C-alpha positions as a printed NumPy array, in Angstrom:
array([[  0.   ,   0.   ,   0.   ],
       [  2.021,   2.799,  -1.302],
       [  1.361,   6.201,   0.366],
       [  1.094,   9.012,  -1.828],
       [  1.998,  12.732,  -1.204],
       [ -0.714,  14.686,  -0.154],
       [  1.153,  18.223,  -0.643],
       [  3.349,  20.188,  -2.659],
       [  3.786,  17.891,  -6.388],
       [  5.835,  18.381,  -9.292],
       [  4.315,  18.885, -12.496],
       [  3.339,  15.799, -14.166],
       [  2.162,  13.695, -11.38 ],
       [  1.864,   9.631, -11.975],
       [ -1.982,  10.168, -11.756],
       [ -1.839,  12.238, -15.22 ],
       [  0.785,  10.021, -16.893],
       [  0.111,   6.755, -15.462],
       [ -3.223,   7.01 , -15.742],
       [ -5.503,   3.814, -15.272],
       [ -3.895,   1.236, -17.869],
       [ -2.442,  -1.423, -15.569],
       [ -0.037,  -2.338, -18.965],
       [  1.619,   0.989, -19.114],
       [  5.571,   1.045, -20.603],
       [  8.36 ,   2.839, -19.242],
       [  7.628,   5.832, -21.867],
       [  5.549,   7.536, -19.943],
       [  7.706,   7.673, -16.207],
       [ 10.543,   8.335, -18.652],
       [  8.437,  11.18 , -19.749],
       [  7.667,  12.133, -15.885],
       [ 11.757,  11.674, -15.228],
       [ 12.579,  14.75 , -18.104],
       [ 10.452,  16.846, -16.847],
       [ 11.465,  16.567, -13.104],
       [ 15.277,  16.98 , -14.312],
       [ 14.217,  20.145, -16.207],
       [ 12.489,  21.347, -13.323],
       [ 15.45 ,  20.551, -10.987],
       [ 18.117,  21.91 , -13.156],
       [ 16.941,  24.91 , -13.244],
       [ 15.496,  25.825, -10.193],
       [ 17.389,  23.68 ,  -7.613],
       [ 14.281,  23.026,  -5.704],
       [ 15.403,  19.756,  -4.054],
       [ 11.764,  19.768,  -2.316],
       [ 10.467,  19.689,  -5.573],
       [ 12.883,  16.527,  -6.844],
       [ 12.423,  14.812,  -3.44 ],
       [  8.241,  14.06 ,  -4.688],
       [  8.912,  13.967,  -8.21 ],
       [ 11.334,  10.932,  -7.605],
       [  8.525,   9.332,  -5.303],
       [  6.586,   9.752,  -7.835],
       [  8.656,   7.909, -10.276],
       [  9.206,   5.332,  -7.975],
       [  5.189,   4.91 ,  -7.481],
       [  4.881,   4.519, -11.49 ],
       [  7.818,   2.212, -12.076],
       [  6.002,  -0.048,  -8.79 ],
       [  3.02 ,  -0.072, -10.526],
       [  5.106,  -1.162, -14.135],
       [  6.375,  -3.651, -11.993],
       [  9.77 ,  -2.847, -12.159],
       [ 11.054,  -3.111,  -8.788],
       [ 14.631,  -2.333,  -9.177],
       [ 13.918,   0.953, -10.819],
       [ 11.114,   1.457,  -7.956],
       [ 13.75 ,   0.808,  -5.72 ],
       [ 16.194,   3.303,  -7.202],
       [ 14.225,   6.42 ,  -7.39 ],
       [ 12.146,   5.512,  -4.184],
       [ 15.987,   5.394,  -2.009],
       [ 17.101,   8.542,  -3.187],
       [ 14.197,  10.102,  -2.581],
       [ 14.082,   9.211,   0.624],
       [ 17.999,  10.595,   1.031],
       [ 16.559,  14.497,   0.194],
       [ 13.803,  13.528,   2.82 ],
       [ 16.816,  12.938,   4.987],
       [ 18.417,  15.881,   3.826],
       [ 15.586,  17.851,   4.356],
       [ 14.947,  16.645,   7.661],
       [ 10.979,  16.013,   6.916],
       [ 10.367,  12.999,   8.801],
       [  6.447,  12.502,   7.541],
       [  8.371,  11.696,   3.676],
       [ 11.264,  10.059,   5.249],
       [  8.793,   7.871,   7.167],
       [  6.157,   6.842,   4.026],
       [  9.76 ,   6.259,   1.691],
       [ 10.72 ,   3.829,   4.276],
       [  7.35 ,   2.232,   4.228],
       [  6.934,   2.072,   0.598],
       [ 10.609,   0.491,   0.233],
       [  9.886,  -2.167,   3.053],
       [  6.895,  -3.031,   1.103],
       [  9.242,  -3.55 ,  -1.756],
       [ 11.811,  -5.736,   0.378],
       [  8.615,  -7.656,   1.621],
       [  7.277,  -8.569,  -2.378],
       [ 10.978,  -9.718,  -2.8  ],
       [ 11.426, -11.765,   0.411],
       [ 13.932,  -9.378,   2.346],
       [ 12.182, -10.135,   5.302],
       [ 15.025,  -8.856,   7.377],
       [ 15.363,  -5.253,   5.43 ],
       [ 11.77 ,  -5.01 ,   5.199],
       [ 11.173,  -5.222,   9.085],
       [ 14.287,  -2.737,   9.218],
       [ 12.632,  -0.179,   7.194],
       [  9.243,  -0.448,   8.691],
       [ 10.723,  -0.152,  12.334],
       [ 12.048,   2.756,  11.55 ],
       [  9.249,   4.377,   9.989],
       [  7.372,   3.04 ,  13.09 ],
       [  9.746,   5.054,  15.135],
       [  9.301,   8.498,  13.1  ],
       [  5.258,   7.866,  13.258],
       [  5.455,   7.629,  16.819],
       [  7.714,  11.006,  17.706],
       [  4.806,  12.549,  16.152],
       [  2.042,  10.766,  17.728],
       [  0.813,   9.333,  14.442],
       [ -1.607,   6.678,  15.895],
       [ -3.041,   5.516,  12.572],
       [  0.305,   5.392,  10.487],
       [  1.909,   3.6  ,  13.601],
       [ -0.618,   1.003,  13.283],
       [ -0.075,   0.616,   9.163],
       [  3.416,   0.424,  10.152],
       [  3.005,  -2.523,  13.308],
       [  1.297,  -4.486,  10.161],
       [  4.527,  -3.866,   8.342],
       [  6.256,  -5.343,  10.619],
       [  4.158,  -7.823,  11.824],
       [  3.851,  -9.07 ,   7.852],
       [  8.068,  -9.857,   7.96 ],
       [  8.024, -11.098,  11.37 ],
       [  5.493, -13.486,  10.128],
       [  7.327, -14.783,   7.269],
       [ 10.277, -15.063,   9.73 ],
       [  8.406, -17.582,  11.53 ],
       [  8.222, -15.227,  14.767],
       [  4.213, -15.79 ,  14.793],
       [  3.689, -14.719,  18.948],
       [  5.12 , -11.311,  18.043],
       [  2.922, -10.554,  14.604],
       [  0.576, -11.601,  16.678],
       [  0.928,  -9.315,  19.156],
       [  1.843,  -6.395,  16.786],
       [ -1.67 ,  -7.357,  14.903],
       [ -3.704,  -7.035,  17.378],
       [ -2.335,  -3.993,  18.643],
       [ -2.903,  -2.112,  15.346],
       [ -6.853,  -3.859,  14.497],
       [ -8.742,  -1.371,  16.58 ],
       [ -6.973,   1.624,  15.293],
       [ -7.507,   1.152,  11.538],
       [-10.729,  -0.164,  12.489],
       [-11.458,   2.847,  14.596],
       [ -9.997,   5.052,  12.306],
       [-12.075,   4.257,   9.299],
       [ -8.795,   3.015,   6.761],
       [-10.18 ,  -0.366,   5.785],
       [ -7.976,  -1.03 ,   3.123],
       [ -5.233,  -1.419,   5.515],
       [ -7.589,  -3.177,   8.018],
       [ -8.158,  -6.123,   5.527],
       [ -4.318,  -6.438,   5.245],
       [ -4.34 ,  -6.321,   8.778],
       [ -6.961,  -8.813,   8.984],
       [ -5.289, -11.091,   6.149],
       [ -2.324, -11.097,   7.969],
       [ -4.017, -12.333,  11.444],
       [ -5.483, -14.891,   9.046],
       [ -2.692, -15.937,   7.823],
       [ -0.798, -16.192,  11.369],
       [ -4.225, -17.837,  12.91 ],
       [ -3.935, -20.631,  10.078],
       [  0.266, -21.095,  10.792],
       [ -0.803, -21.564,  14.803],
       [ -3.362, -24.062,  13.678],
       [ -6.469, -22.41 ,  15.012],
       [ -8.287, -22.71 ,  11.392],
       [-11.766, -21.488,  12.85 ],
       [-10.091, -17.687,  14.127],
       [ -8.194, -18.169,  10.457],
       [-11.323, -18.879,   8.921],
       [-12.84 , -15.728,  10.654],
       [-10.085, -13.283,   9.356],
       [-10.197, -14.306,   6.164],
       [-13.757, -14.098,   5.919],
       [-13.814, -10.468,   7.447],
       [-11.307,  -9.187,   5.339],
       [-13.05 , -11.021,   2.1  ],
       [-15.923,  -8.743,   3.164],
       [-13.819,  -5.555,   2.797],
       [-12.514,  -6.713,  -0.069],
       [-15.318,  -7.076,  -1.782],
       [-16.675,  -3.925,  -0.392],
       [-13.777,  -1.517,  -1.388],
       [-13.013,  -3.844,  -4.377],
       [ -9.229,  -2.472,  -3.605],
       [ -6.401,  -5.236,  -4.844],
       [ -4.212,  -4.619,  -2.191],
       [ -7.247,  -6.447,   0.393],
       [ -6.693,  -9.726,  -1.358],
       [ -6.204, -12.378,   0.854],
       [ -2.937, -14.287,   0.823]])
């Protein structure tokens, strides 16, 4: 679940290249990437090249092209680093865990989301925290370190249910599934699954998909 930028964008945004063709080629984020180097070349505005490059790493995840997600997605996140704003720092870190996690770095995925975790709670960020304890608990899981995604799961279910963001709830859901099922308690697994099914079908958003 990629977080977007909700404030200052560069011109040419993925939402007006990108579009919604899922079978998109490269030309258009190589279109986005000349106009961000145009814009940065001349005006220096390293804000400006810090959400352009998220951007670009957005498009390229949505290509499928990981590595190049990767790329632009990392050095974004060092001019959120250089510009000391911990809100981008924090959703780069989350969308490049997210990355480690689709290519099995369960390790640097738990890393990165840890760290965001930390950020989101200096600023008291209940709801990101708890998209971030899913995060984690998603590589602890696939570590095989099921008592502490448990534990990080049901921590964060009340505040994305409370909150209203059911997209992440069903992953949050899936995921308790999916940690129910490896404990052997198939009726709680069933449960899960079946609740976040429901959202699933309500929100019709791919990222609720169960596992």
């Amino acid at each position: 679940m990629r977080q977007a930028d909700s404030a200052k964008k560069p011109l040419g945004t993925k939402e007006k290249f990108y579009g919604t063709n899922s079978k998109t080629t490269v030309a258009k984020p190589l279109y986005l990437c000349s106009i961000y180097s145009a814009q940065t070349e001349t005006t220096g505005d390293r804000e400006r090249l810090m959400y352009s490059l998220n951007n670009l790493g957005g498009i390229y995840l949505m290509a499928k092209q990981t590595e190049k997600a990767r790329k632009y997605t990392q050095r974004s996140l060092q001019l959120a680093r250089e510009l000391n704003d911990s809100i981008r720092i924090a959703t780069r870190l989350g969308a490049l865990g997210e990355m480690e996690q689709s290519d099995g770095n369960y390790a640097q995925a738990l890393k990165y989301a840890h760290e965001a975790f930390t950020l989101d709670s200096l600023r008291g960020d209940r709801m990101k925290m708890a998209v971030r304890q899913v995060q984690m608990a998603n590589a602890l899981a696939k570590m095989g370190d099921m008592k502490q995604a448990d534990a990080l799961l049901k921590a964060a279910n009340p505040v994305l249910s409370g909150g209203g963001n059911l997209v992440s709830l069903a992953i949050c859901l899936n995921q308790q599934g999916y940690v129910a099922y490896c404990n052997g308690l198939w009726k709680q697994a069933a449960d899960y699954y079946a609740r976040a099914y429901h959202i699933y079908n309500k929100t019709g958003d791919r990222h609720s998909k169960l596992t």
